[in-house]
Amino acid sequence: MHDISGTTGTTTTSVRVIDVSKSYPNGPDSVLALNHVSLALAPGSITAVMGPSGSGKSTLLNCIAGLESPDSGRIIIDGVDIAGLSRDGLTRFRRTHVGFVFQAYNLVDHLTVRENIRLPLLLAGTAPDLAWENFLLDAVGLGGMEDRLPAALSGGQAQRVAIVRALLTRPGVVFADEPTGALDSHTSDEVLEVFSTTAKAVGQTVVLVTHDASVAAAAEQVLFLTDGQWAGHLVSPSPAEITARVMELRK
Amino acid sequence: MSTTIAFARSSAWVHRSSLLSGSITLFLAALLLSATGTWIQSGISLAGESDARGDIGLLSVASSFAGTTVLVVIVIVASVLTQSLRPRAGQLTLLRTIGATPKQIRRLVITEVLFVFALSTPLGIVAGSLLAPRVSRTLAASGLVPPGFEPASSPTTAFGVLCVLGGTVILSSLLAVRSVTRQSAAEAKRASTVESGSIGRSRRVGALVLAGSGIASACAPLVVGGIAGSAGAASSAILFVIAIALAGPVLVSGAARLTEQVVHDGGRPVDGGGRSVHGGGRPLHGGNSPAFILAVRAARGHSRRLTGAIVPLALLFALGLVQIGSGAIGARAGQEQLESALRANLVIEASASQDLAVVENTPGVQSAGVSAQVMSSVRTDADEPTGIGFIDDLSWESAPLTVFAGEEVLAPNVTDGSLAELDDEDTVAISTDAATMLAHSVGETLEIEAGDDQVVPARIVATYEGGAAIGDYLVGSNFPGAASAANQDILIATDDGAQADVAQALRAKGMSPIPTAAYVADVQADASGEQSLSTGATLLLLIFIGLAAVNTLVMITRSRGREFRLLRQTGITSHQLVAMALIEGTFVGVTAVCLGALSAVPALFGISWAMVDTVSIGVGPGVVLTLTAVVIGIGIGSVVPATYLLDRGERRSVRPSST
């Protein structure tokens, strides 16, 4: 079992994963996607998770974010063991404590940009902070597009909407699964800049899964996952160091 | 072509759940049409075999029902098929983007729906032909078929059903994929992800023309009264429903926007600390629940697919209300007409032939006369015979002649001519309704066949009001066959204050006189028996429409798996999701009730004006509330369980992650 702690040196943890395993049925057998994984992240840290396809990155992210239940182990976010929550309790907890940016944007087709980004607030029954909302919209370049439907947005614009939606509730932890996966490099850089700047501005803990070394280099630490287990980590690495480690893991 | 068939077959298999809805509807539609067709075929056979010309009661009733049935079936099948093909837009758009031509897309979809058609329709036809004999007893009780009559299905019926449904399936499939085939691939891709709440120009014009026609039909009683005006007004309901079907997306999204505005979900600004500027941290949503707001927004966003469910439900409400309302108005008209025409104050029903003389000789009897009915046929179409048996028979209408009891006991309001001339053996008086329908007037001749296949050219001597109560044709006692009429009622007018004594005296002679109020009630009861046949047939249609609506709503809900999954991920709770489904189901039901009422009420006002000179819908709040409960119940009862089951399925499904 690997236990990789955050690099900030604080003893307080925002996210703690303890000995988590997760498998999926595969015909008569099963595939072990996570194999006794543990992790501790300090508040305000930015962490990238990398690994080859099928290594369990998205499964790890889904489990930590409470979107999937692990087979065993514990996940503690902001001091709350999410395994002890009821299904709706977990939903309510995620709504207020966790932001999630999906790889495929996941916008509701019939809701406008403004209605999409306010969706978590609507479900929680709370009012948006208009100043914060406008700041985020301007920061990601979506000002003036609030009444558009997702069908009228480009891929980059749709992903920016998803990012604003994840940040608007000021969650303590934000998870992003390949947030720039479908974007060109220029748009990707812009989105990442906004994402990391705004997250840092409000002291959010960020965990992002990516295949892109330049994206991962924006993080304070990079964790490598292969076959559902940790395979090392790098602190404040350069893109070249990350690429070299990835090539090494592929051998 | 074989590639298309193979692709269509595998595509149909992959999308079997949505196509299942279409196949169930096609099965029920084929069943309904097949049963109706079997009875039309039997009606033609009966008319052909009968020695007496005009024995076409069954043919008339079945044909009349078939008109509405075919129309309803076409609307419903087209609606359900369009909905079942809607989830395919993404796949078809993908095919367009990788090079499929519009012609290939059309061929693929038609091949696919024809698979479903070929599986479902024959089964429905067989089921319909097997079920048709089950209503023999009801029809025999109404005198439409001889007791023990067994209808026989024929290949002609099956062919007719296949033509109607086949044509509907192909046309509705072409219309359903028009958005994919007519636009560029990029436009089609964009359109497949979002529904437009607007409609095209031709559709808008069609809706306006039909709505205008509906208004004109509903106002017909202002120009033509009686049955003709009533029939015109009744047709307005179906015209309005079709207009609503065409304008559906605009109406549904408009209703959703209106609801949204009324509930005011608002955008109340807050300061930087997240507190409401106006409300000190009050929720944003104007007091409305997130489920309510999400439901209204979903209705706004899904206006096209919801139209597919709301239109059948509006049709159900309108058809049910018009059927029940018009029946009640007709009954009221009959009662009022009979009460105003009767001068008698006692009646002896089903009397013996010698009773009249006994009554007339009873002290206190001022006047008495026999009223009876003689079955006959009246030539309603003056066109030259075609030489084709059953078609020529359609020129004749089976109609009872009422033997006139005398103006001293029965005095309908004569609008032209005089009833005094009915003493002749070749004269007839006709109701104003019959005069309008036949386009005949006093002085013209009407061919009537009465008894022994004898055709009498009867001269029209008068027209009168009250055909619904008295009958459309009055003849004197000297008219051929009148003397042998069965079920003779003796209408008795007594001297003032002598009613009780006369009644007692007649009872002493073994007769059973009843007051005219009881007689009117008996006549009404007989009429309601005939009405029940029509109501029963309409009920079958309503059940079909209701099942189609359930089918469509379940299908629509099942197509929202991605949306529900996303809402789950964004933070919706089970309670909120079910509440949202409950509100959506209620929205569907309430919108359908409103649109159905808008369609039915002008028709009923027109019928009421034509029949009883007042403006009324003919039914009380009980009927309206029952129909409303049924429609809203279907909305809620379909959407809520389908949402719950879909959400549960999503939660239970295990999806390996991509990495």
GROMACS .gro file of C-alpha atoms in nm, chain B residues 128-496:
model
  369
  379GLY     CA    1  -5.962  -0.726  -3.379
  380SER     CA    2  -6.141  -0.981  -3.592
  381LEU     CA    3  -6.156  -1.215  -3.293
  382LEU     CA    4  -6.288  -0.944  -3.064
  383ALA     CA    5  -6.551  -0.807  -3.304
  384PRO     CA    6  -6.805  -1.086  -3.235
  385ARG     CA    7  -6.788  -1.005  -2.862
  386VAL     CA    8  -7.008  -0.699  -2.910
  387SER     CA    9  -7.273  -0.890  -3.109
  388ARG     CA   10  -7.504  -0.910  -2.812
  389THR     CA   11  -7.487  -0.536  -2.750
  390LEU     CA   12  -7.559  -0.463  -3.113
  391ALA     CA   13  -7.845  -0.714  -3.117
  392ALA     CA   14  -7.993  -0.545  -2.809
  393SER     CA   15  -7.989  -0.217  -2.999
  394GLY     CA   16  -8.166  -0.379  -3.293
  395LEU     CA   17  -7.875  -0.323  -3.527
  396VAL     CA   18  -7.819  -0.692  -3.598
  397PRO     CA   19  -8.044  -0.996  -3.571
  398PRO     CA   20  -8.007  -1.195  -3.249
  399GLY     CA   21  -7.726  -1.447  -3.275
  400PHE     CA   22  -7.562  -1.265  -3.566
  401GLU     CA   23  -7.195  -1.349  -3.607
  402PRO     CA   24  -6.979  -1.103  -3.801
  403ALA     CA   25  -6.729  -1.251  -4.042
  404SER     CA   26  -6.390  -1.091  -4.101
  405SER     CA   27  -6.267  -1.064  -4.455
  406PRO     CA   28  -5.943  -0.998  -4.642
  407THR     CA   29  -6.087  -0.663  -4.749
  408THR     CA   30  -6.090  -0.547  -4.386
  409ALA     CA   31  -5.732  -0.660  -4.332
  410PHE     CA   32  -5.625  -0.489  -4.655
  411GLY     CA   33  -5.797  -0.166  -4.550
  412VAL     CA   34  -5.628  -0.168  -4.208
  413LEU     CA   35  -5.289  -0.236  -4.365
  414CYS     CA   36  -5.339   0.053  -4.610
  415VAL     CA   37  -5.446   0.304  -4.343
  416LEU     CA   38  -5.175   0.210  -4.093
  417GLY     CA   39  -4.905   0.149  -4.356
  418GLY     CA   40  -4.963   0.492  -4.507
  419THR     CA   41  -4.963   0.655  -4.163
  420VAL     CA   42  -4.643   0.476  -4.060
  421ILE     CA   43  -4.454   0.574  -4.374
  422LEU     CA   44  -4.572   0.934  -4.378
  423SER     CA   45  -4.511   0.993  -4.008
  424SER     CA   46  -4.164   0.836  -4.035
  425LEU     CA   47  -4.077   1.069  -4.320
  426LEU     CA   48  -4.202   1.367  -4.120
  427ALA     CA   49  -4.015   1.254  -3.809
  428VAL     CA   50  -3.676   1.244  -3.985
  429ARG     CA   51  -3.737   1.557  -4.190
  430SER     CA   52  -3.527   1.765  -3.951
  431VAL     CA   53  -3.235   1.531  -4.017
  432THR     CA   54  -3.280   1.498  -4.392
  433ARG     CA   55  -3.366   1.856  -4.482
  434GLN     CA   56  -3.091   2.035  -4.290
  435SER     CA   57  -2.718   2.030  -4.340
  436ALA     CA   58  -2.534   1.777  -4.128
  437ALA     CA   59  -2.406   2.049  -3.894
  438GLU     CA   60  -2.751   2.203  -3.848
  439ALA     CA   61  -2.899   1.859  -3.791
  440LYS     CA   62  -2.636   1.782  -3.528
  441ARG     CA   63  -2.718   2.101  -3.342
  442ALA     CA   64  -3.094   2.040  -3.371
  443SER     CA   65  -3.061   1.685  -3.238
  444THR     CA   66  -2.943   1.809  -2.899
  445VAL     CA   67  -3.195   2.083  -2.840
  446GLU     CA   68  -3.567   2.110  -2.915
  447SER     CA   69  -3.699   2.422  -3.078
  448GLY     CA   70  -4.014   2.565  -2.930
  449SER     CA   71  -4.106   2.725  -3.261
  450ILE     CA   72  -4.281   2.575  -3.563
  451GLY     CA   73  -4.239   2.619  -3.935
  452ARG     CA   74  -4.446   2.849  -4.154
  453SER     CA   75  -4.657   2.577  -4.316
  454ARG     CA   76  -4.733   2.427  -3.978
  455ARG     CA   77  -4.826   2.768  -3.839
  456VAL     CA   78  -5.054   2.842  -4.134
  457GLY     CA   79  -5.211   2.497  -4.105
  458ALA     CA   80  -5.280   2.549  -3.736
  459LEU     CA   81  -5.435   2.891  -3.798
  460VAL     CA   82  -5.652   2.763  -4.083
  461LEU     CA   83  -5.776   2.470  -3.874
  462ALA     CA   84  -5.841   2.691  -3.573
  463GLY     CA   85  -6.034   2.930  -3.798
  464SER     CA   86  -6.233   2.639  -3.940
  465GLY     CA   87  -6.300   2.522  -3.587
  466ILE     CA   88  -6.434   2.863  -3.487
  467ALA     CA   89  -6.653   2.871  -3.800
  468SER     CA   90  -6.786   2.521  -3.726
  469ALA     CA   91  -6.854   2.606  -3.363
  470CYS     CA   92  -7.051   2.911  -3.479
  471ALA     CA   93  -7.251   2.710  -3.736
  472PRO     CA   94  -7.555   2.690  -3.501
  473LEU     CA   95  -7.588   3.068  -3.530
  474VAL     CA   96  -7.679   3.008  -3.894
  475VAL     CA   97  -7.826   2.657  -3.896
  476GLY     CA   98  -8.010   2.517  -3.597
  477GLY     CA   99  -8.105   2.164  -3.498
  478ILE     CA  100  -7.911   1.849  -3.581
  479ALA     CA  101  -7.724   2.007  -3.875
  480GLY     CA  102  -7.594   2.296  -3.666
  481SER     CA  103  -7.519   2.059  -3.382
  482ALA     CA  104  -7.314   1.829  -3.610
  483GLY     CA  105  -7.121   2.129  -3.740
  484ALA     CA  106  -7.044   2.247  -3.389
  485ALA     CA  107  -6.938   1.898  -3.279
  486SER     CA  108  -6.684   1.878  -3.562
  487SER     CA  109  -6.514   2.191  -3.430
  488ALA     CA  110  -6.364   1.993  -3.140
  489ILE     CA  111  -6.161   1.764  -3.364
  490LEU     CA  112  -6.053   2.061  -3.580
  491PHE     CA  113  -5.928   2.242  -3.270
  492VAL     CA  114  -5.740   1.933  -3.148
  493ILE     CA  115  -5.561   1.895  -3.482
  494ALA     CA  116  -5.480   2.268  -3.478
  495ILE     CA  117  -5.337   2.220  -3.128
  496ALA     CA  118  -5.132   1.923  -3.250
  497LEU     CA  119  -4.980   2.143  -3.520
  498ALA     CA  120  -4.914   2.437  -3.288
  499GLY     CA  121  -4.823   2.209  -2.996
  500PRO     CA  122  -4.457   2.303  -2.937
  501VAL     CA  123  -4.545   2.674  -2.932
  502LEU     CA  124  -4.838   2.619  -2.697
  503VAL     CA  125  -4.651   2.387  -2.461
  504SER     CA  126  -4.338   2.603  -2.439
  505GLY     CA  127  -4.566   2.907  -2.401
  506ALA     CA  128  -4.751   2.737  -2.117
  507ALA     CA  129  -4.420   2.651  -1.950
  508ARG     CA  130  -4.289   3.007  -1.989
  509LEU     CA  131  -4.615   3.146  -1.854
  510THR     CA  132  -4.595   2.915  -1.555
  511GLU     CA  133  -4.233   3.015  -1.505
  512GLN     CA  134  -4.325   3.382  -1.509
  513VAL     CA  135  -4.620   3.333  -1.280
  514VAL     CA  136  -4.417   3.145  -1.023
  515HIS     CA  137  -4.131   3.396  -1.063
  516ASP     CA  138  -3.811   3.203  -1.020
  517GLY     CA  139  -3.635   3.513  -1.036
  518GLY     CA  140  -3.269   3.617  -1.021
  519ARG     CA  141  -3.301   3.824  -0.708
  520PRO     CA  142  -2.955   3.981  -0.671
  521VAL     CA  143  -2.739   3.925  -0.367
  522ASP     CA  144  -2.434   4.100  -0.238
  523GLY     CA  145  -2.082   3.967  -0.239
  524GLY     CA  146  -2.137   3.773   0.078
  525GLY     CA  147  -2.408   3.565  -0.075
  526ARG     CA  148  -2.687   3.746   0.106
  527SER     CA  149  -2.997   3.858  -0.074
  528VAL     CA  150  -2.998   4.230  -0.136
  529HIS     CA  151  -3.373   4.244  -0.090
  530GLY     CA  152  -3.441   3.947   0.123
  531GLY     CA  153  -3.160   3.897   0.369
  532GLY     CA  154  -3.043   3.560   0.248
  533ARG     CA  155  -3.381   3.429   0.140
  534PRO     CA  156  -3.375   3.162  -0.126
  535LEU     CA  157  -3.352   3.276  -0.486
  536HIS     CA  158  -3.656   3.095  -0.613
  537GLY     CA  159  -3.942   3.313  -0.502
  538GLY     CA  160  -4.054   3.050  -0.255
  539ASN     CA  161  -4.086   2.782  -0.525
  540SER     CA  162  -3.908   2.454  -0.487
  541PRO     CA  163  -3.612   2.360  -0.705
  542ALA     CA  164  -3.820   2.065  -0.828
  543PHE     CA  165  -4.091   2.303  -0.948
  544ILE     CA  166  -3.846   2.525  -1.133
  545LEU     CA  167  -3.662   2.231  -1.288
  546ALA     CA  168  -3.993   2.074  -1.396
  547VAL     CA  169  -4.112   2.392  -1.565
  548ARG     CA  170  -3.778   2.441  -1.737
  549ALA     CA  171  -3.782   2.080  -1.855
  550ALA     CA  172  -4.130   2.132  -1.997
  551ARG     CA  173  -4.006   2.444  -2.174
  552GLY     CA  174  -3.706   2.256  -2.312
  553HIS     CA  175  -3.898   1.943  -2.411
  554SER     CA  176  -4.197   2.115  -2.567
  555ARG     CA  177  -4.188   1.907  -2.884
  556ARG     CA  178  -4.175   1.570  -2.720
  557LEU     CA  179  -4.430   1.673  -2.456
  558THR     CA  180  -4.666   1.778  -2.734
  559GLY     CA  181  -4.668   1.412  -2.834
  560ALA     CA  182  -4.822   1.325  -2.498
  561ILE     CA  183  -5.029   1.635  -2.432
  562VAL     CA  184  -5.218   1.622  -2.764
  563PRO     CA  185  -5.354   1.267  -2.708
  564LEU     CA  186  -5.455   1.361  -2.355
  565ALA     CA  187  -5.624   1.680  -2.478
  566LEU     CA  188  -5.801   1.469  -2.740
  567LEU     CA  189  -5.911   1.226  -2.469
  568PHE     CA  190  -6.051   1.508  -2.257
  569ALA     CA  191  -6.220   1.682  -2.552
  570LEU     CA  192  -6.367   1.365  -2.702
  571GLY     CA  193  -6.493   1.246  -2.365
  572LEU     CA  194  -6.645   1.582  -2.275
  573VAL     CA  195  -6.811   1.629  -2.615
  574GLN     CA  196  -6.949   1.273  -2.614
  575ILE     CA  197  -7.096   1.300  -2.266
  576GLY     CA  198  -7.198   1.664  -2.300
  577SER     CA  199  -7.366   1.627  -2.638
  578GLY     CA  200  -7.551   1.319  -2.514
  579ALA     CA  201  -7.682   1.512  -2.215
  580ILE     CA  202  -7.777   1.813  -2.429
  581GLY     CA  203  -7.954   1.585  -2.679
  582ALA     CA  204  -8.146   1.418  -2.398
  583ARG     CA  205  -8.244   1.755  -2.255
  584ALA     CA  206  -8.354   1.875  -2.600
  585GLY     CA  207  -8.566   1.563  -2.646
  586GLN     CA  208  -8.726   1.606  -2.307
  587GLU     CA  209  -8.805   1.974  -2.360
  588GLN     CA  210  -8.942   1.913  -2.709
  589LEU     CA  211  -9.165   1.628  -2.593
  590GLU     CA  212  -9.292   1.817  -2.289
  591SER     CA  213  -9.379   2.122  -2.496
  592ALA     CA  214  -9.551   1.918  -2.768
  593LEU     CA  215  -9.762   1.697  -2.542
  594ARG     CA  216 -10.118   1.815  -2.487
  595ALA     CA  217 -10.213   1.486  -2.326
  596ASN     CA  218 -10.190   1.443  -1.952
  597LEU     CA  219 -10.220   1.064  -1.935
  598VAL     CA  220 -10.058   0.791  -2.143
  599ILE     CA  221 -10.122   0.419  -2.173
  600GLU     CA  222  -9.807   0.254  -2.303
  601ALA     CA  223  -9.806  -0.057  -2.523
  602SER     CA  224 -10.181  -0.071  -2.541
  603ALA     CA  225 -10.394  -0.324  -2.723
  604SER     CA  226 -10.570  -0.223  -3.044
  605GLN     CA  227 -10.917  -0.226  -2.888
  606ASP     CA  228 -10.813  -0.003  -2.596
  607LEU     CA  229 -10.857   0.327  -2.784
  608ALA     CA  230 -11.236   0.288  -2.811
  609VAL     CA  231 -11.258   0.204  -2.440
  610VAL     CA  232 -11.053   0.511  -2.350
  611GLU     CA  233 -11.256   0.742  -2.573
  612ASN     CA  234 -11.576   0.625  -2.404
  613THR     CA  235 -11.443   0.687  -2.055
  614PRO     CA  236 -11.607   0.989  -1.885
  615GLY     CA  237 -11.373   1.288  -1.849
  616VAL     CA  238 -11.165   1.201  -2.155
  617GLN     CA  239 -11.158   1.501  -2.383
  618SER     CA  240 -10.952   1.348  -2.657
  619ALA     CA  241 -10.734   1.044  -2.722
  620GLY     CA  242 -10.512   0.928  -3.000
  621VAL     CA  243 -10.267   0.650  -3.080
  622SER     CA  244  -9.901   0.720  -3.125
  623ALA     CA  245  -9.693   0.440  -3.268
  624GLN     CA  246  -9.382   0.383  -3.468
  625VAL     CA  247  -9.350   0.198  -3.797
  626MET     CA  248  -9.010   0.089  -3.920
  627SER     CA  249  -8.947   0.211  -4.271
  628SER     CA  250  -8.684   0.343  -4.505
  629VAL     CA  251  -8.664   0.691  -4.644
  630ARG     CA  252  -8.476   0.782  -4.958
  631THR     CA  253  -8.234   1.049  -4.846
  632ASP     CA  254  -8.039   1.086  -5.168
  633ALA     CA  255  -8.211   1.174  -5.493
  634ASP     CA  256  -7.918   1.076  -5.717
  635GLU     CA  257  -7.971   0.827  -5.998
  636PRO     CA  258  -7.910   0.465  -5.892
  637THR     CA  259  -7.562   0.332  -5.969
  638GLY     CA  260  -7.675  -0.028  -6.011
  639ILE     CA  261  -7.438  -0.137  -5.734
  640GLY     CA  262  -7.653  -0.291  -5.463
  641PHE     CA  263  -7.510  -0.169  -5.135
  642ILE     CA  264  -7.410   0.171  -5.273
  643ASP     CA  265  -7.766   0.232  -5.393
  644ASP     CA  266  -7.888   0.111  -5.056
  645LEU     CA  267  -7.687   0.390  -4.897
  646SER     CA  268  -7.934   0.632  -5.060
  647TRP     CA  269  -8.192   0.493  -4.822
  648GLU     CA  270  -8.193   0.554  -4.453
  649SER     CA  271  -8.358   0.334  -4.200
  650ALA     CA  272  -8.598   0.563  -4.014
  651PRO     CA  273  -8.904   0.510  -3.798
  652LEU     CA  274  -9.228   0.678  -3.903
  653THR     CA  275  -9.431   0.815  -3.615
  654VAL     CA  276  -9.804   0.765  -3.647
  655PHE     CA  277  -9.956   1.099  -3.556
  656ALA     CA  278 -10.193   1.085  -3.260
  657GLY     CA  279 -10.373   1.411  -3.338
  658GLU     CA  280 -10.309   1.772  -3.251
  659GLU     CA  281 -10.546   1.749  -2.954
  660VAL     CA  282 -10.292   1.529  -2.771
  661LEU     CA  283  -9.963   1.599  -2.947
  662ALA     CA  284  -9.900   1.939  -3.099
  663PRO     CA  285  -9.546   1.999  -3.220
  664ASN     CA  286  -9.463   2.350  -3.325
  665VAL     CA  287  -9.544   2.356  -3.698
  666THR     CA  288  -9.307   2.584  -3.888
  667ASP     CA  289  -9.463   2.541  -4.232
  668GLY     CA  290  -9.778   2.378  -4.377
  669SER     CA  291 -10.041   2.197  -4.175
  670LEU     CA  292 -10.064   1.863  -3.995
  671ALA     CA  293 -10.433   1.839  -4.086
  672GLU     CA  294 -10.344   1.690  -4.423
  673LEU     CA  295 -10.179   1.387  -4.262
  674ASP     CA  296 -10.514   1.208  -4.287
  675ASP     CA  297 -10.429   1.128  -4.649
  676GLU     CA  298 -10.256   0.800  -4.717
  677ASP     CA  299  -9.966   0.953  -4.915
  678THR     CA  300  -9.868   1.253  -4.704
  679VAL     CA  301  -9.592   1.304  -4.452
  680ALA     CA  302  -9.473   1.581  -4.221
  681ILE     CA  303  -9.101   1.609  -4.157
  682SER     CA  304  -8.905   1.768  -3.877
  683THR     CA  305  -8.704   2.082  -3.941
  684ASP     CA  306  -8.388   1.874  -3.882
  685ALA     CA  307  -8.489   1.626  -4.151
  686ALA     CA  308  -8.589   1.912  -4.383
  687THR     CA  309  -8.240   2.062  -4.343
  688MET     CA  310  -8.057   1.734  -4.388
  689LEU     CA  311  -8.270   1.629  -4.689
  690ALA     CA  312  -8.293   1.982  -4.831
  691HIS     CA  313  -8.667   1.921  -4.876
  692SER     CA  314  -8.956   2.153  -4.803
  693VAL     CA  315  -9.335   2.153  -4.796
  694GLY     CA  316  -9.488   2.055  -5.127
  695GLU     CA  317  -9.199   1.830  -5.236
  696THR     CA  318  -9.219   1.455  -5.252
  697LEU     CA  319  -9.027   1.205  -5.039
  698GLU     CA  320  -8.995   0.836  -5.128
  699ILE     CA  321  -9.081   0.616  -4.830
  700GLU     CA  322  -9.079   0.240  -4.822
  701ALA     CA  323  -9.322   0.107  -4.567
  702GLY     CA  324  -9.444  -0.248  -4.536
  703ASP     CA  325  -9.442  -0.505  -4.815
  704ASP     CA  326  -9.155  -0.334  -5.005
  705GLN     CA  327  -9.403  -0.074  -5.127
  706VAL     CA  328  -9.242   0.261  -5.212
  707VAL     CA  329  -9.478   0.548  -5.143
  708PRO     CA  330  -9.406   0.888  -5.299
  709ALA     CA  331  -9.525   1.090  -5.000
  710ARG     CA  332  -9.602   1.458  -5.032
  711ILE     CA  333  -9.458   1.674  -4.756
  712VAL     CA  334  -9.745   1.869  -4.599
  713ALA     CA  335  -9.574   2.027  -4.299
  714THR     CA  336  -9.248   2.082  -4.120
  715TYR     CA  337  -9.229   2.090  -3.740
  716GLU     CA  338  -8.983   2.135  -3.454
  717GLY     CA  339  -8.904   1.859  -3.208
  718GLY     CA  340  -8.774   1.577  -3.426
  719ALA     CA  341  -8.540   1.460  -3.151
  720ALA     CA  342  -8.842   1.380  -2.931
  721ILE     CA  343  -9.123   1.297  -3.169
  722GLY     CA  344  -8.933   1.151  -3.461
  723ASP     CA  345  -8.837   1.301  -3.794
  724TYR     CA  346  -9.132   1.169  -3.994
  725LEU     CA  347  -9.500   1.199  -3.898
  726VAL     CA  348  -9.765   1.008  -4.094
  727GLY     CA  349 -10.139   0.967  -4.049
  728SER     CA  350 -10.317   0.649  -3.950
  729ASN     CA  351 -10.409   0.587  -4.315
  730PHE     CA  352 -10.048   0.569  -4.431
  731PRO     CA  353  -9.953   0.219  -4.557
  732GLY     CA  354  -9.847  -0.001  -4.266
  733ALA     CA  355  -9.954   0.250  -3.998
  734ALA     CA  356 -10.251   0.046  -3.882
  735SER     CA  357 -10.034  -0.258  -3.812
  736ALA     CA  358  -9.784  -0.070  -3.599
  737ALA     CA  359  -9.688  -0.245  -3.277
  738ASN     CA  360  -9.633  -0.086  -2.937
  739GLN     CA  361  -9.909   0.164  -2.967
  740ASP     CA  362  -9.922   0.431  -2.698
  741ILE     CA  363 -10.255   0.598  -2.629
  742LEU     CA  364 -10.217   0.968  -2.551
  743ILE     CA  365 -10.511   1.098  -2.348
  744ALA     CA  366 -10.617   1.457  -2.284
  745THR     CA  367 -10.868   1.478  -2.002
  746ASP     CA  368 -11.112   1.750  -1.903
  747ASP     CA  369 -10.976   2.001  -1.656
   0.00000   0.00000   0.00000
